[in-house]
PDB file of C-alpha atoms in Angstrom:
ATOM      1  CA  ARG A   1      12.842 139.249  61.317  1.00 74.00           C
ATOM      2  CA  ASP A   2      15.362 136.397  61.089  1.00 81.00           C
ATOM      3  CA  ASN A   3      16.278 137.413  57.528  1.00 88.00           C
ATOM      4  CA  VAL A   4      16.297 141.161  58.138  1.00 93.00           C
ATOM      5  CA  LYS A   5      18.876 143.272  59.948  1.00 94.00           C
ATOM      6  CA  ILE A   6      18.170 146.789  61.176  1.00 96.00           C
ATOM      7  CA  ILE A   7      20.914 149.361  61.475  1.00 96.00           C
ATOM      8  CA  ILE A   8      20.428 152.916  62.664  1.00 96.00           C
ATOM      9  CA  GLY A   9      22.905 155.701  62.400  1.00 94.00           C
ATOM     10  CA  GLY A  10      24.097 159.190  62.830  1.00 93.00           C
ATOM     11  CA  TYR A  11      26.556 160.842  65.143  1.00 90.00           C
ATOM     12  CA  PRO A  12      24.271 160.952  68.218  1.00 91.00           C
ATOM     13  CA  VAL A  13      23.225 157.288  67.918  1.00 93.00           C
ATOM     14  CA  SER A  14      25.013 154.724  70.086  1.00 92.00           C
ATOM     15  CA  ASP A  15      24.939 150.954  70.503  1.00 92.00           C
ATOM     16  CA  ASP A  16      22.938 151.485  73.699  1.00 95.00           C
ATOM     17  CA  ILE A  17      20.252 153.392  71.814  1.00 95.00           C
ATOM     18  CA  ALA A  18      20.212 150.767  69.069  1.00 96.00           C
ATOM     19  CA  GLU A  19      19.647 148.061  71.666  1.00 95.00           C
ATOM     20  CA  LYS A  20      16.840 150.030  73.335  1.00 97.00           C
ATOM     21  CA  VAL A  21      14.941 150.469  70.050  1.00 96.00           C
ATOM     22  CA  GLY A  22      15.509 146.877  68.907  1.00 96.00           C
ATOM     23  CA  ALA A  23      18.014 147.581  66.127  1.00 96.00           C
ATOM     24  CA  ASP A  24      20.787 145.107  65.411  1.00 95.00           C
ATOM     25  CA  ALA A  25      23.490 147.760  65.215  1.00 95.00           C
ATOM     26  CA  ALA A  26      24.308 151.450  65.163  1.00 96.00           C
ATOM     27  CA  ALA A  27      26.751 153.291  62.953  1.00 96.00           C
ATOM     28  CA  GLU A  28      28.181 156.759  63.461  1.00 94.00           C
ATOM     29  CA  THR A  29      28.792 157.355  59.749  1.00 95.00           C
ATOM     30  CA  ALA A  30      27.491 155.925  56.498  1.00 94.00           C
ATOM     31  CA  MET A  31      30.830 154.218  55.878  1.00 96.00           C
ATOM     32  CA  ASP A  32      30.696 152.582  59.316  1.00 95.00           C
ATOM     33  CA  GLY A  33      27.238 151.311  58.396  1.00 95.00           C
ATOM     34  CA  VAL A  34      28.487 149.894  55.096  1.00 96.00           C
ATOM     35  CA  LYS A  35      31.337 148.104  56.878  1.00 96.00           C
ATOM     36  CA  LYS A  36      28.926 146.531  59.387  1.00 95.00           C
ATOM     37  CA  CYS A  37      26.584 145.434  56.596  1.00 94.00           C
ATOM     38  CA  LYS A  38      29.464 143.870  54.667  1.00 95.00           C
ATOM     39  CA  ARG A  39      30.493 141.916  57.792  1.00 94.00           C
ATOM     40  CA  TRP A  40      26.921 140.639  58.154  1.00 92.00           C
ATOM     41  CA  MET A  41      27.022 139.497  54.537  1.00 91.00           C
ATOM     42  CA  GLY A  42      30.317 137.715  55.065  1.00 91.00           C
ATOM     43  CA  ASP A  43      32.315 140.044  52.832  1.00 76.00           C
TER      44      ASP A  43
END
């Protein structure tokens, strides 16, 4: 799990829900998700 990040998304998903299910992040839109993934990759 150290080398894997989990992101969940969709309008009704929040950071609180992500934390409760063990995800590393939540994104409201696909573009928000891409931006978070790029930050994780150091881009």
